[in-house]
Structure formats: structure tokens, C-alpha cells
mmCIF file of C-alpha atoms in Angstrom:
data_model
loop_
_atom_site.group_PDB
_atom_site.id
_atom_site.type_symbol
_atom_site.label_atom_id
_atom_site.label_comp_id
_atom_site.label_asym_id
_atom_site.label_seq_id
_atom_site.Cartn_x
_atom_site.Cartn_y
_atom_site.Cartn_z
ATOM 1 C CA UNK T 1 -70.437 34.202 -69.130
ATOM 2 C CA UNK T 2 -73.490 34.197 -66.188
ATOM 3 C CA UNK T 3 -71.925 32.273 -63.828
ATOM 4 C CA UNK T 4 -68.680 33.816 -63.813
ATOM 5 C CA UNK T 5 -70.581 37.488 -63.307
ATOM 6 C CA UNK T 6 -72.593 35.897 -60.600
ATOM 7 C CA UNK T 7 -69.178 34.616 -58.963
ATOM 8 C CA UNK T 8 -67.596 37.968 -59.092
ATOM 9 C CA UNK T 9 -70.890 39.605 -57.748
ATOM 10 C CA UNK T 10 -70.735 37.524 -54.541
ATOM 11 C CA UNK T 11 -66.900 37.050 -54.054
ATOM 12 C CA UNK T 12 -64.970 39.970 -55.683
ATOM 13 C CA UNK T 13 -63.766 42.744 -53.856
ATOM 14 C CA UNK T 14 -62.906 46.116 -55.142
ATOM 15 C CA UNK T 15 -59.887 47.885 -54.085
ATOM 16 C CA UNK T 16 -59.631 51.535 -54.972
ATOM 17 C CA UNK T 17 -61.402 52.198 -58.643
ATOM 18 C CA UNK T 18 -59.306 50.008 -60.846
ATOM 19 C CA UNK T 19 -58.327 46.940 -58.863
ATOM 20 C CA UNK T 20 -60.532 43.649 -58.597
ATOM 21 C CA UNK T 21 -59.699 41.194 -56.472
ATOM 22 C CA UNK T 22 -61.014 37.707 -57.220
ATOM 23 C CA UNK T 23 -58.146 35.551 -54.808
ATOM 24 C CA UNK T 24 -61.328 33.615 -53.498
ATOM 25 C CA UNK T 25 -62.027 31.951 -56.692
ATOM 26 C CA UNK T 26 -59.029 32.868 -59.631
ATOM 27 C CA UNK T 27 -56.169 34.489 -58.185
ATOM 28 C CA UNK T 28 -55.148 32.704 -55.007
ATOM 29 C CA UNK T 29 -57.792 29.943 -53.859
ATOM 30 C CA UNK T 30 -59.231 28.775 -57.232
ATOM 31 C CA UNK T 31 -62.577 26.922 -57.670
ATOM 32 C CA UNK T 32 -61.885 23.907 -60.219
ATOM 33 C CA UNK T 33 -65.474 23.542 -61.216
ATOM 34 C CA UNK T 34 -65.790 27.265 -62.163
ATOM 35 C CA UNK T 35 -62.265 27.023 -64.509
ATOM 36 C CA UNK T 36 -63.821 23.418 -65.997
ATOM 37 C CA UNK T 37 -67.084 25.854 -67.098
ATOM 38 C CA UNK T 38 -64.427 28.665 -68.215
ATOM 39 C CA UNK T 39 -63.148 25.786 -70.378
ATOM 40 C CA UNK T 40 -65.844 25.100 -71.990
ATOM 41 C CA UNK T 41 -66.836 28.358 -72.902
ATOM 42 C CA UNK T 42 -63.635 29.262 -74.266
ATOM 43 C CA UNK T 43 -63.995 26.213 -76.138
ATOM 44 C CA UNK T 44 -67.332 27.251 -77.502
ATOM 45 C CA UNK T 45 -66.496 30.813 -78.515
ATOM 46 C CA UNK T 46 -63.013 29.391 -80.346
ATOM 47 C CA UNK T 47 -65.025 26.334 -82.053
ATOM 48 C CA UNK T 48 -64.200 27.527 -85.638
ATOM 49 C CA UNK T 49 -60.456 27.756 -84.980
ATOM 50 C CA UNK T 50 -58.034 24.622 -85.274
ATOM 51 C CA UNK T 51 -56.002 25.779 -82.236
ATOM 52 C CA UNK T 52 -53.133 23.857 -81.739
ATOM 53 C CA UNK T 53 -51.950 24.849 -78.311
ATOM 54 C CA UNK T 54 -52.522 27.082 -75.591
ATOM 55 C CA UNK T 55 -50.110 30.209 -74.166
ATOM 56 C CA UNK T 56 -50.786 31.704 -70.855
ATOM 57 C CA UNK T 57 -48.454 32.981 -68.384
ATOM 58 C CA UNK T 58 -47.742 32.021 -64.558
ATOM 59 C CA UNK T 59 -49.661 31.866 -62.226
ATOM 60 C CA UNK T 60 -52.890 32.882 -62.473
ATOM 61 C CA UNK T 61 -53.374 32.208 -66.225
ATOM 62 C CA UNK T 62 -52.701 28.290 -65.430
ATOM 63 C CA UNK T 63 -55.852 27.030 -64.208
ATOM 64 C CA UNK T 64 -58.253 28.215 -66.972
ATOM 65 C CA UNK T 65 -55.865 27.113 -69.471
ATOM 66 C CA UNK T 66 -55.444 23.755 -68.257
ATOM 67 C CA UNK T 67 -59.351 23.285 -68.046
ATOM 68 C CA UNK T 68 -59.632 24.371 -71.876
ATOM 69 C CA UNK T 69 -56.809 22.447 -72.812
ATOM 70 C CA UNK T 70 -58.292 19.391 -71.201
ATOM 71 C CA UNK T 71 -61.521 20.039 -73.664
ATOM 72 C CA UNK T 72 -59.719 21.203 -76.603
ATOM 73 C CA UNK T 73 -57.426 18.328 -76.007
ATOM 74 C CA UNK T 74 -54.327 20.386 -76.551
ATOM 75 C CA UNK T 75 -51.036 20.963 -74.400
ATOM 76 C CA UNK T 76 -50.772 24.396 -72.752
ATOM 77 C CA UNK T 77 -47.360 26.181 -72.564
ATOM 78 C CA UNK T 78 -47.009 28.660 -69.613
ATOM 79 C CA UNK T 79 -44.421 31.626 -70.129
ATOM 80 C CA UNK T 80 -42.128 31.825 -67.076
ATOM 81 C CA UNK T 81 -41.261 34.544 -64.951
ATOM 82 C CA UNK T 82 -37.981 33.340 -63.208
ATOM 83 C CA UNK T 83 -35.597 30.993 -64.965
ATOM 84 C CA UNK T 84 -35.294 27.753 -63.673
ATOM 85 C CA UNK T 85 -31.854 25.504 -63.663
ATOM 86 C CA UNK T 86 -33.921 23.214 -65.959
ATOM 87 C CA UNK T 87 -34.511 25.767 -68.822
ATOM 88 C CA UNK T 88 -31.144 25.253 -70.560
ATOM 89 C CA UNK T 89 -33.133 25.629 -74.094
ATOM 90 C CA UNK T 90 -32.702 28.390 -76.046
ATOM 91 C CA UNK T 91 -35.453 30.739 -74.808
ATOM 92 C CA UNK T 92 -37.830 33.323 -76.292
ATOM 93 C CA UNK T 93 -37.966 36.341 -74.022
ATOM 94 C CA UNK T 94 -39.513 39.637 -73.682
ATOM 95 C CA UNK T 95 -40.481 42.209 -70.857
ATOM 96 C CA UNK T 96 -43.522 42.832 -69.350
ATOM 97 C CA UNK T 97 -44.768 45.747 -66.617
ATOM 98 C CA UNK T 98 -47.256 44.334 -64.201
ATOM 99 C CA UNK T 99 -49.537 47.511 -62.468
ATOM 100 C CA UNK T 100 -50.787 45.322 -59.686
ATOM 101 C CA UNK T 101 -47.133 44.026 -58.623
ATOM 102 C CA UNK T 102 -45.424 47.422 -59.848
ATOM 103 C CA UNK T 103 -42.585 46.234 -61.309
ATOM 104 C CA UNK T 104 -40.784 44.984 -64.759
ATOM 105 C CA UNK T 105 -40.000 41.357 -65.536
ATOM 106 C CA UNK T 106 -39.095 38.969 -68.091
ATOM 107 C CA UNK T 107 -40.954 36.528 -69.357
ATOM 108 C CA UNK T 108 -39.473 33.282 -71.256
ATOM 109 C CA UNK T 109 -40.417 30.428 -73.066
ATOM 110 C CA UNK T 110 -38.376 27.216 -74.552
ATOM 111 C CA UNK T 111 -37.935 28.053 -78.266
ATOM 112 C CA UNK T 112 -38.891 24.326 -78.899
ATOM 113 C CA UNK T 113 -42.564 24.354 -77.792
ATOM 114 C CA UNK T 114 -43.871 26.639 -80.165
ATOM 115 C CA UNK T 115 -43.301 26.677 -84.076
ATOM 116 C CA UNK T 116 -44.676 28.017 -87.247
ATOM 117 C CA UNK T 117 -47.338 25.522 -87.551
ATOM 118 C CA UNK T 118 -48.994 26.269 -84.400
ATOM 119 C CA UNK T 119 -52.265 28.289 -84.070
ATOM 120 C CA UNK T 120 -52.483 29.576 -80.315
ATOM 121 C CA UNK T 121 -55.145 30.439 -78.195
ATOM 122 C CA UNK T 122 -53.411 32.679 -75.751
ATOM 123 C CA UNK T 123 -55.350 33.069 -72.465
ATOM 124 C CA UNK T 124 -55.253 34.994 -69.306
ATOM 125 C CA UNK T 125 -57.006 35.701 -66.278
ATOM 126 C CA UNK T 126 -57.391 39.506 -66.536
ATOM 127 C CA UNK T 127 -57.070 42.151 -69.387
ATOM 128 C CA UNK T 128 -56.434 45.580 -68.234
ATOM 129 C CA UNK T 129 -53.849 47.536 -69.852
ATOM 130 C CA UNK T 130 -53.002 44.484 -72.098
ATOM 131 C CA UNK T 131 -49.351 44.246 -70.724
ATOM 132 C CA UNK T 132 -49.413 40.489 -70.659
ATOM 133 C CA UNK T 133 -51.170 39.770 -73.780
ATOM 134 C CA UNK T 134 -48.533 42.428 -75.886
ATOM 135 C CA UNK T 135 -46.142 40.264 -74.241
ATOM 136 C CA UNK T 136 -47.331 36.529 -74.867
ATOM 137 C CA UNK T 137 -48.269 38.014 -78.919
ATOM 138 C CA UNK T 138 -44.637 39.052 -79.006
ATOM 139 C CA UNK T 139 -43.251 35.640 -77.603
ATOM 140 C CA UNK T 140 -46.067 33.968 -79.955
ATOM 141 C CA UNK T 141 -44.906 36.380 -82.855
ATOM 142 C CA UNK T 142 -40.929 35.531 -82.296
ATOM 143 C CA UNK T 143 -41.998 31.918 -82.617
ATOM 144 C CA UNK T 144 -43.537 32.682 -85.950
ATOM 145 C CA UNK T 145 -46.886 31.031 -84.857
ATOM 146 C CA UNK T 146 -50.520 32.343 -85.803
ATOM 147 C CA UNK T 147 -52.393 33.505 -83.383
ATOM 148 C CA UNK T 148 -56.161 32.435 -83.378
ATOM 149 C CA UNK T 149 -57.663 34.276 -80.380
ATOM 150 C CA UNK T 150 -57.085 35.639 -76.945
ATOM 151 C CA UNK T 151 -59.474 34.474 -74.349
ATOM 152 C CA UNK T 152 -59.528 36.549 -71.287
ATOM 153 C CA UNK T 153 -61.481 35.312 -67.856
ATOM 154 C CA UNK T 154 -62.000 39.182 -66.760
ATOM 155 C CA UNK T 155 -61.663 42.186 -68.999
ATOM 156 C CA UNK T 156 -61.449 45.678 -67.605
ATOM 157 C CA UNK T 157 -63.391 47.251 -70.329
ATOM 158 C CA UNK T 158 -62.489 50.681 -68.795
ATOM 159 C CA UNK T 159 -58.712 50.284 -69.303
ATOM 160 C CA UNK T 160 -57.256 50.187 -72.941
ATOM 161 C CA UNK T 161 -56.274 46.642 -73.420
ATOM 162 C CA UNK T 162 -59.135 45.294 -75.165
ATOM 163 C CA UNK T 163 -59.372 48.223 -77.635
ATOM 164 C CA UNK T 164 -55.650 48.185 -78.448
ATOM 165 C CA UNK T 165 -55.860 44.354 -78.935
ATOM 166 C CA UNK T 166 -59.306 44.563 -81.055
ATOM 167 C CA UNK T 167 -57.828 47.698 -83.213
ATOM 168 C CA UNK T 168 -55.024 45.291 -84.319
ATOM 169 C CA UNK T 169 -56.981 42.865 -85.471
ATOM 170 C CA UNK T 170 -57.119 40.191 -82.458
ATOM 171 C CA UNK T 171 -60.222 38.104 -82.072
ATOM 172 C CA UNK T 172 -60.570 38.731 -78.049
ATOM 173 C CA UNK T 173 -63.220 37.042 -76.151
ATOM 174 C CA UNK T 174 -63.908 38.034 -72.703
ATOM 175 C CA UNK T 175 -66.142 35.938 -70.308
ATOM 176 C CA UNK T 176 -66.899 38.912 -68.468
ATOM 177 C CA UNK T 177 -66.349 42.815 -69.084
ATOM 178 C CA UNK T 178 -66.299 45.257 -66.618
ATOM 179 C CA UNK T 179 -67.601 48.712 -67.378
ATOM 180 C CA UNK T 180 -66.463 50.307 -64.157
ATOM 181 C CA UNK T 181 -65.307 50.019 -60.172
ATOM 182 C CA UNK T 182 -66.093 53.455 -59.080
ATOM 183 C CA UNK T 183 -66.896 53.388 -55.433
ATOM 184 C CA UNK T 184 -66.447 49.894 -54.894
ATOM 185 C CA UNK T 185 -69.620 49.056 -57.153
ATOM 186 C CA UNK T 186 -68.641 46.347 -59.776
ATOM 187 C CA UNK T 187 -70.763 47.412 -63.120
ATOM 188 C CA UNK T 188 -70.540 45.049 -66.088
ATOM 189 C CA UNK T 189 -70.934 45.741 -69.630
ATOM 190 C CA UNK T 190 -73.977 44.036 -70.928
ATOM 191 C CA UNK T 191 -73.919 44.359 -75.290
ATOM 192 C CA UNK T 192 -77.794 43.505 -75.047
ATOM 193 C CA UNK T 193 -78.711 45.267 -72.393
ATOM 194 C CA UNK T 194 -81.639 47.625 -72.870
ATOM 195 C CA UNK T 195 -81.135 51.276 -71.406
ATOM 196 C CA UNK C 1 -48.477 5.260 -61.979
ATOM 197 C CA UNK C 2 -47.834 3.711 -65.233
ATOM 198 C CA UNK C 3 -48.879 6.198 -67.685
ATOM 199 C CA UNK C 4 -46.912 9.027 -65.911
ATOM 200 C CA UNK C 5 -43.696 6.900 -66.037
ATOM 201 C CA UNK C 6 -43.775 6.177 -69.818
ATOM 202 C CA UNK C 7 -44.169 9.801 -70.186
ATOM 203 C CA UNK C 8 -41.314 10.603 -68.050
ATOM 204 C CA UNK C 9 -39.199 7.671 -70.041
ATOM 205 C CA UNK C 10 -40.365 9.351 -73.277
ATOM 206 C CA UNK C 11 -40.400 13.188 -72.614
ATOM 207 C CA UNK C 12 -37.883 13.764 -69.503
ATOM 208 C CA UNK C 13 -34.468 14.781 -69.597
ATOM 209 C CA UNK C 14 -31.589 14.190 -66.963
ATOM 210 C CA UNK C 15 -29.433 17.160 -66.213
ATOM 211 C CA UNK C 16 -26.451 16.053 -63.966
ATOM 212 C CA UNK C 17 -27.051 13.178 -61.505
ATOM 213 C CA UNK C 18 -29.605 14.784 -59.633
ATOM 214 C CA UNK C 19 -32.404 17.101 -61.868
ATOM 215 C CA UNK C 20 -34.912 15.661 -63.990
ATOM 216 C CA UNK C 21 -36.246 18.131 -66.668
ATOM 217 C CA UNK C 22 -40.076 17.600 -67.182
ATOM 218 C CA UNK C 23 -40.763 20.693 -69.100
ATOM 219 C CA UNK C 24 -42.624 18.807 -71.770
ATOM 220 C CA UNK C 25 -45.720 17.986 -69.904
ATOM 221 C CA UNK C 26 -45.459 19.190 -66.093
ATOM 222 C CA UNK C 27 -43.231 22.560 -65.653
ATOM 223 C CA UNK C 28 -43.434 24.607 -68.546
ATOM 224 C CA UNK C 29 -45.731 22.662 -71.326
ATOM 225 C CA UNK C 30 -48.864 21.165 -69.575
ATOM 226 C CA UNK C 31 -50.117 17.819 -70.792
ATOM 227 C CA UNK C 32 -54.090 18.450 -69.622
ATOM 228 C CA UNK C 33 -55.178 14.775 -70.020
ATOM 229 C CA UNK C 34 -52.093 13.293 -68.041
ATOM 230 C CA UNK C 35 -52.876 15.900 -65.573
ATOM 231 C CA UNK C 36 -56.429 14.749 -65.008
ATOM 232 C CA UNK C 37 -55.488 11.005 -65.075
ATOM 233 C CA UNK C 38 -52.966 12.400 -62.191
ATOM 234 C CA UNK C 39 -56.105 13.776 -60.415
ATOM 235 C CA UNK C 40 -57.899 10.614 -60.897
ATOM 236 C CA UNK C 41 -54.931 8.895 -59.176
ATOM 237 C CA UNK C 42 -54.475 11.256 -56.247
ATOM 238 C CA UNK C 43 -58.486 10.960 -55.778
ATOM 239 C CA UNK C 44 -58.174 7.319 -55.829
ATOM 240 C CA UNK C 45 -55.047 7.209 -53.307
ATOM 241 C CA UNK C 46 -56.686 9.445 -50.596
ATOM 242 C CA UNK C 47 -60.120 8.341 -51.186
ATOM 243 C CA UNK C 48 -60.499 7.334 -47.301
ATOM 244 C CA UNK C 49 -59.977 10.835 -46.288
ATOM 245 C CA UNK C 50 -62.280 13.559 -46.039
ATOM 246 C CA UNK C 51 -60.382 16.467 -47.819
ATOM 247 C CA UNK C 52 -61.953 19.740 -47.646
ATOM 248 C CA UNK C 53 -59.445 21.717 -49.581
ATOM 249 C CA UNK C 54 -56.024 21.223 -51.470
ATOM 250 C CA UNK C 55 -53.007 23.327 -50.812
ATOM 251 C CA UNK C 56 -49.930 23.509 -53.263
ATOM 252 C CA UNK C 57 -47.601 25.950 -54.334
ATOM 253 C CA UNK C 58 -47.337 28.381 -57.723
ATOM 254 C CA UNK C 59 -46.729 27.319 -60.399
ATOM 255 C CA UNK C 60 -46.013 23.902 -61.227
ATOM 256 C CA UNK C 61 -48.337 22.563 -58.373
ATOM 257 C CA UNK C 62 -51.159 24.337 -59.880
ATOM 258 C CA UNK C 63 -52.096 21.763 -62.823
ATOM 259 C CA UNK C 64 -52.080 18.811 -61.069
ATOM 260 C CA UNK C 65 -54.199 20.263 -58.123
ATOM 261 C CA UNK C 66 -56.726 22.105 -60.200
ATOM 262 C CA UNK C 67 -57.542 18.595 -61.745
ATOM 263 C CA UNK C 68 -57.720 16.836 -58.465
ATOM 264 C CA UNK C 69 -59.692 19.517 -56.874
ATOM 265 C CA UNK C 70 -62.173 19.216 -59.761
ATOM 266 C CA UNK C 71 -62.453 15.319 -59.172
ATOM 267 C CA UNK C 72 -62.684 16.078 -55.462
ATOM 268 C CA UNK C 73 -64.895 18.701 -55.802
ATOM 269 C CA UNK C 74 -62.815 20.906 -53.424
ATOM 270 C CA UNK C 75 -61.367 24.374 -53.692
ATOM 271 C CA UNK C 76 -57.610 24.561 -54.370
ATOM 272 C CA UNK C 77 -55.108 27.222 -52.960
ATOM 273 C CA UNK C 78 -51.888 28.007 -54.083
ATOM 274 C CA UNK C 79 -49.277 29.613 -51.904
ATOM 275 C CA UNK C 80 -47.745 32.674 -53.797
ATOM 276 C CA UNK C 81 -43.814 33.545 -54.110
ATOM 277 C CA UNK C 82 -44.617 37.273 -54.556
ATOM 278 C CA UNK C 83 -46.709 39.528 -53.125
ATOM 279 C CA UNK C 84 -49.531 41.630 -55.062
ATOM 280 C CA UNK C 85 -51.296 44.652 -54.355
ATOM 281 C CA UNK C 86 -54.742 42.288 -53.885
ATOM 282 C CA UNK C 87 -53.051 40.262 -51.225
ATOM 283 C CA UNK C 88 -53.996 42.949 -48.418
ATOM 284 C CA UNK C 89 -55.404 40.218 -46.140
ATOM 285 C CA UNK C 90 -53.830 38.871 -43.115
ATOM 286 C CA UNK C 91 -50.757 36.588 -44.196
ATOM 287 C CA UNK C 92 -49.410 33.439 -43.047
ATOM 288 C CA UNK C 93 -45.777 33.187 -44.683
ATOM 289 C CA UNK C 94 -42.587 31.235 -44.305
ATOM 290 C CA UNK C 95 -39.518 30.774 -46.316
ATOM 291 C CA UNK C 96 -38.213 28.424 -48.772
ATOM 292 C CA UNK C 97 -35.130 27.701 -50.047
ATOM 293 C CA UNK C 98 -35.206 26.437 -53.897
ATOM 294 C CA UNK C 99 -32.141 24.139 -55.156
ATOM 295 C CA UNK C 100 -33.245 24.319 -58.731
ATOM 296 C CA UNK C 101 -33.465 28.120 -58.648
ATOM 297 C CA UNK C 102 -30.605 28.492 -55.926
ATOM 298 C CA UNK C 103 -32.451 31.211 -53.842
ATOM 299 C CA UNK C 104 -34.361 31.730 -50.433
ATOM 300 C CA UNK C 105 -38.167 32.864 -51.156
ATOM 301 C CA UNK C 106 -41.069 33.591 -48.962
ATOM 302 C CA UNK C 107 -44.177 32.039 -49.459
ATOM 303 C CA UNK C 108 -47.537 33.133 -48.175
ATOM 304 C CA UNK C 109 -51.603 31.979 -48.206
ATOM 305 C CA UNK C 110 -54.222 34.414 -46.709
ATOM 306 C CA UNK C 111 -55.160 33.730 -43.155
ATOM 307 C CA UNK C 112 -58.835 33.684 -44.221
ATOM 308 C CA UNK C 113 -58.483 30.847 -46.874
ATOM 309 C CA UNK C 114 -57.722 27.708 -44.398
ATOM 310 C CA UNK C 115 -58.783 27.246 -40.951
ATOM 311 C CA UNK C 116 -59.036 24.740 -38.286
ATOM 312 C CA UNK C 117 -61.627 22.574 -39.335
ATOM 313 C CA UNK C 118 -60.009 22.089 -42.643
ATOM 314 C CA UNK C 119 -58.523 18.544 -43.622
ATOM 315 C CA UNK C 120 -55.667 19.466 -46.339
ATOM 316 C CA UNK C 121 -54.190 17.439 -49.071
ATOM 317 C CA UNK C 122 -51.031 18.958 -49.980
ATOM 318 C CA UNK C 123 -50.055 18.684 -53.731
ATOM 319 C CA UNK C 124 -46.611 19.111 -55.468
ATOM 320 C CA UNK C 125 -44.991 18.254 -58.611
ATOM 321 C CA UNK C 126 -41.594 17.009 -57.185
ATOM 322 C CA UNK C 127 -40.259 15.971 -53.861
ATOM 323 C CA UNK C 128 -36.806 16.144 -53.507
ATOM 324 C CA UNK C 129 -35.388 17.631 -50.039
ATOM 325 C CA UNK C 130 -38.819 18.496 -49.039
ATOM 326 C CA UNK C 131 -38.242 22.246 -48.762
ATOM 327 C CA UNK C 132 -41.369 22.836 -50.374
ATOM 328 C CA UNK C 133 -43.496 20.571 -48.710
ATOM 329 C CA UNK C 134 -42.128 21.508 -45.610
ATOM 330 C CA UNK C 135 -43.007 25.185 -46.072
ATOM 331 C CA UNK C 136 -46.797 24.193 -46.899
ATOM 332 C CA UNK C 137 -47.099 22.198 -43.930
ATOM 333 C CA UNK C 138 -45.578 25.132 -41.766
ATOM 334 C CA UNK C 139 -48.376 27.369 -43.216
ATOM 335 C CA UNK C 140 -51.316 24.427 -42.734
ATOM 336 C CA UNK C 141 -50.256 24.450 -39.106
ATOM 337 C CA UNK C 142 -49.924 27.916 -38.588
ATOM 338 C CA UNK C 143 -53.735 27.981 -39.976
ATOM 339 C CA UNK C 144 -54.572 25.104 -37.534
ATOM 340 C CA UNK C 145 -55.339 22.849 -40.254
ATOM 341 C CA UNK C 146 -55.021 19.023 -40.072
ATOM 342 C CA UNK C 147 -52.924 17.544 -42.939
ATOM 343 C CA UNK C 148 -54.552 14.448 -44.399
ATOM 344 C CA UNK C 149 -52.172 13.569 -47.089
ATOM 345 C CA UNK C 150 -49.304 14.722 -49.132
ATOM 346 C CA UNK C 151 -49.448 13.885 -52.797
ATOM 347 C CA UNK C 152 -46.096 14.345 -55.076
ATOM 348 C CA UNK C 153 -46.291 13.631 -58.759
ATOM 349 C CA UNK C 154 -42.529 12.521 -58.760
ATOM 350 C CA UNK C 155 -40.655 11.807 -55.881
ATOM 351 C CA UNK C 156 -36.751 11.741 -56.119
ATOM 352 C CA UNK C 157 -36.353 8.836 -53.820
ATOM 353 C CA UNK C 158 -32.626 9.254 -53.495
ATOM 354 C CA UNK C 159 -33.247 12.437 -51.968
ATOM 355 C CA UNK C 160 -34.113 12.958 -48.255
ATOM 356 C CA UNK C 161 -37.666 14.398 -48.216
ATOM 357 C CA UNK C 162 -39.660 11.700 -48.511
ATOM 358 C CA UNK C 163 -37.996 9.993 -45.797
ATOM 359 C CA UNK C 164 -38.114 12.700 -43.576
ATOM 360 C CA UNK C 165 -41.894 13.314 -44.034
ATOM 361 C CA UNK C 166 -42.822 9.789 -43.731
ATOM 362 C CA UNK C 167 -40.668 9.809 -40.503
ATOM 363 C CA UNK C 168 -42.746 12.192 -39.196
ATOM 364 C CA UNK C 169 -46.134 10.551 -39.792
ATOM 365 C CA UNK C 170 -47.333 11.981 -42.634
ATOM 366 C CA UNK C 171 -49.213 10.221 -45.209
ATOM 367 C CA UNK C 172 -47.138 10.619 -48.550
ATOM 368 C CA UNK C 173 -48.226 9.243 -52.178
ATOM 369 C CA UNK C 174 -46.106 9.729 -55.066
ATOM 370 C CA UNK C 175 -47.234 8.648 -58.153
ATOM 371 C CA UNK C 176 -43.646 7.764 -59.652
ATOM 372 C CA UNK C 177 -40.467 7.467 -57.458
ATOM 373 C CA UNK C 178 -37.117 8.029 -58.752
ATOM 374 C CA UNK C 179 -34.196 5.625 -57.367
ATOM 375 C CA UNK C 180 -31.211 7.400 -59.325
ATOM 376 C CA UNK C 181 -30.754 9.379 -62.451
ATOM 377 C CA UNK C 182 -26.963 8.596 -62.304
ATOM 378 C CA UNK C 183 -25.359 8.991 -65.790
ATOM 379 C CA UNK C 184 -28.526 10.472 -67.658
ATOM 380 C CA UNK C 185 -30.494 6.933 -66.982
ATOM 381 C CA UNK C 186 -33.823 7.106 -65.107
ATOM 382 C CA UNK C 187 -34.272 4.280 -62.747
ATOM 383 C CA UNK C 188 -37.634 3.989 -61.201
ATOM 384 C CA UNK C 189 -38.226 2.061 -57.815
ATOM 385 C CA UNK C 190 -40.931 -0.508 -58.327
ATOM 386 C CA UNK C 191 -41.593 -1.902 -54.999
ATOM 387 C CA UNK C 192 -43.115 -5.163 -56.151
ATOM 388 C CA UNK C 193 -40.428 -5.704 -58.731
ATOM 389 C CA UNK C 194 -38.636 -9.168 -58.525
ATOM 390 C CA UNK C 195 -34.701 -8.604 -58.751
#
């Protein structure tokens, strides 16, 4: 997705050799117009699926998910990381390890929101080692729902998450794939590129 | 806002005499179309302001904010509740007490995202005792920005936040105001209602 790649080139910041900071348009400040374009792109890439709901995780998955949900006209459910007094329903839960926050945490969804008839699109901002995606898959499977696809805004292709998900048969669409972040330089994968 | 009031009547659940659970369209499952309509309504209510950015707090403020930002064509910044490895900039921070989560927590924004030239619209899902709004005002003031208005999806009018903010001179627009939640019954305030 060209507009996203340009935005990353312009405003992304590399920290170390593996962390890409996109706090100026996705993870802290959000560019709503870009999020809408991301929603259009996910809609196009999953147009042959009969998606009934989008499943994501708070907080950075919410903006791209809600724009995709607006265009697809389906609800968005975000898995929650901390319990609220209002979460009194039966819960489905699992645990996730976050490398960027360096901690293990539980995520949960209300059991009543997803069922066996749902065909889910899982959406997240990043795919690195696949920890968050695996946890969302686990919740979807606990609910008995079908997973129609996994939409990722930025895939760090040099980490193992994408490979792990694809080799398990999931349809993963990443709007950009990053080949490496070595020496502060952002290299994108271009499947069609002539070397 | 009639569509929102109808949604609350249909899908809101009262817990005790003061908690309204709206997990089916705002706080856990999100209705993207309703969020877009909320964005249109905030845009209409603040149309005479020259808003440059929207400031909200993760997670439930993000969906209404990003739709409002899409229509107003301005960026959205969400204050973060936990630190990430990518938050390496100078931070502005303050603390909030959450009644629904029964804990005190720090929220922070990167100093670089808001400055003295900004005219902010603060957006949040609920206004009860005004703790989150007060914390967002505090962050905006630390940045030296002007606060043009405060847009609230659901105001619990029987609690003190709205009164406190208005008596301090803030322009607060709440899309619905709830008069009481006693005995499981949701009563809305209607200024124009004939008694």
C-alpha cells in the first residue's frame, strides 16, 4: 500500500534493529484519513469473504478496525487487556507476551459477542512474532468462530509471525511488509520488485 | 442525539444505580456506523471552532475520536495508560482515578505532539465525575494548547463532572445526558421536554 509506505518513510522512526515507531500516525497520534484508506484496502483484499465481525485488540488495533468495520458495515470487537467493572459476562480469555511492553498480560472478550456463526476478520497494527495474532486466534477458536482472514497494517517480515500464521493455513494480508530495520534504515519487501 | 439514545435504550445495561454498561456498541463491541454519526454530531456542535487536533484517552475514546477526526480532517492523539518501549520522547503526564476500574493510573502523551498553537477538542466516551476529562485538560494545559471544547458521548448528569467543567468555563457538549439510573431504569435529561 503505497500511501502507507510513504507515510512510514516520512514519519516512522527506527529504534534499535527491530522496533519501528509509528507514533505519529498509528500508535499514539492517529491519522484518520490514512486509517480510512487502510479500511478501504482491507475491504478490497478480503472482498471475497463473508465477514460478519472484526476482532482486534486495544488500543492501536481499534482505529484501523473501526474504519474497516465502517466500510464493511460490520461490528468491531476489541479484546481488552484489563478488567473493568462492566465486564460481568462470561469471558473468553488467554495470555499474550508483548515484546514492546516486556510483559505478559491477559486479554479477554465477552463470550456473548462472538459465536459459531461468525466469520471473523482479525485486524492488528503490527505483526512481529505473532503473539497478539495467536491470542486473538485462540479467542476466536474458543468461541467456535471461523477465521476468514488476518489483516495487518505493518508486518515485520524479518520476524516469524507471518510465516507461522501462513504455514498454519491462515489468509494473512499485510498492507506493508518490512524486510529489515538494520542500521536505522527501513527496507520494504516488494514482491514484484526486479533485482 | 436520538440515534444514540435509542441505541442506549435498546442495548445499554444498568449495573447498580450508577454504572451504565454499553459494551455492545461503544466500550467493547463498537458500532462503526454509530461512531461515524457521533463524529458528524460533534462536528456540527463544534463547527464554529477552529479545531486543529483531537485529544482523547485509550481505549474507548478512540473510536468516536477517529470518526470525528476523519470528518474534521484533523489528527487524533490518544493519551496512553501504560508506557511502551516506543515512548522515548519527552512526555507530559498526569494521574487519573478510575471508578470503574477502581485504580489510580498515570496517563501520558509525547510532548512533541501538541503545542501552543493547537486548539483542541477533547473527546471521551463517558463523563461521570470528570476524572479523565480533568486529566486530559491538565495535559493540554501542560502543552500550552487552547481547549476549544469537550465532546462527550454519554454524560451521567447525576454525577458532578459536567457541572465542574461547565462552571470552570469549558464548552462541554454531551450527545446524551442521563438523569438517573435508579432501579435499573435509564432516564434521559431532555431540556426541551414539557413536564
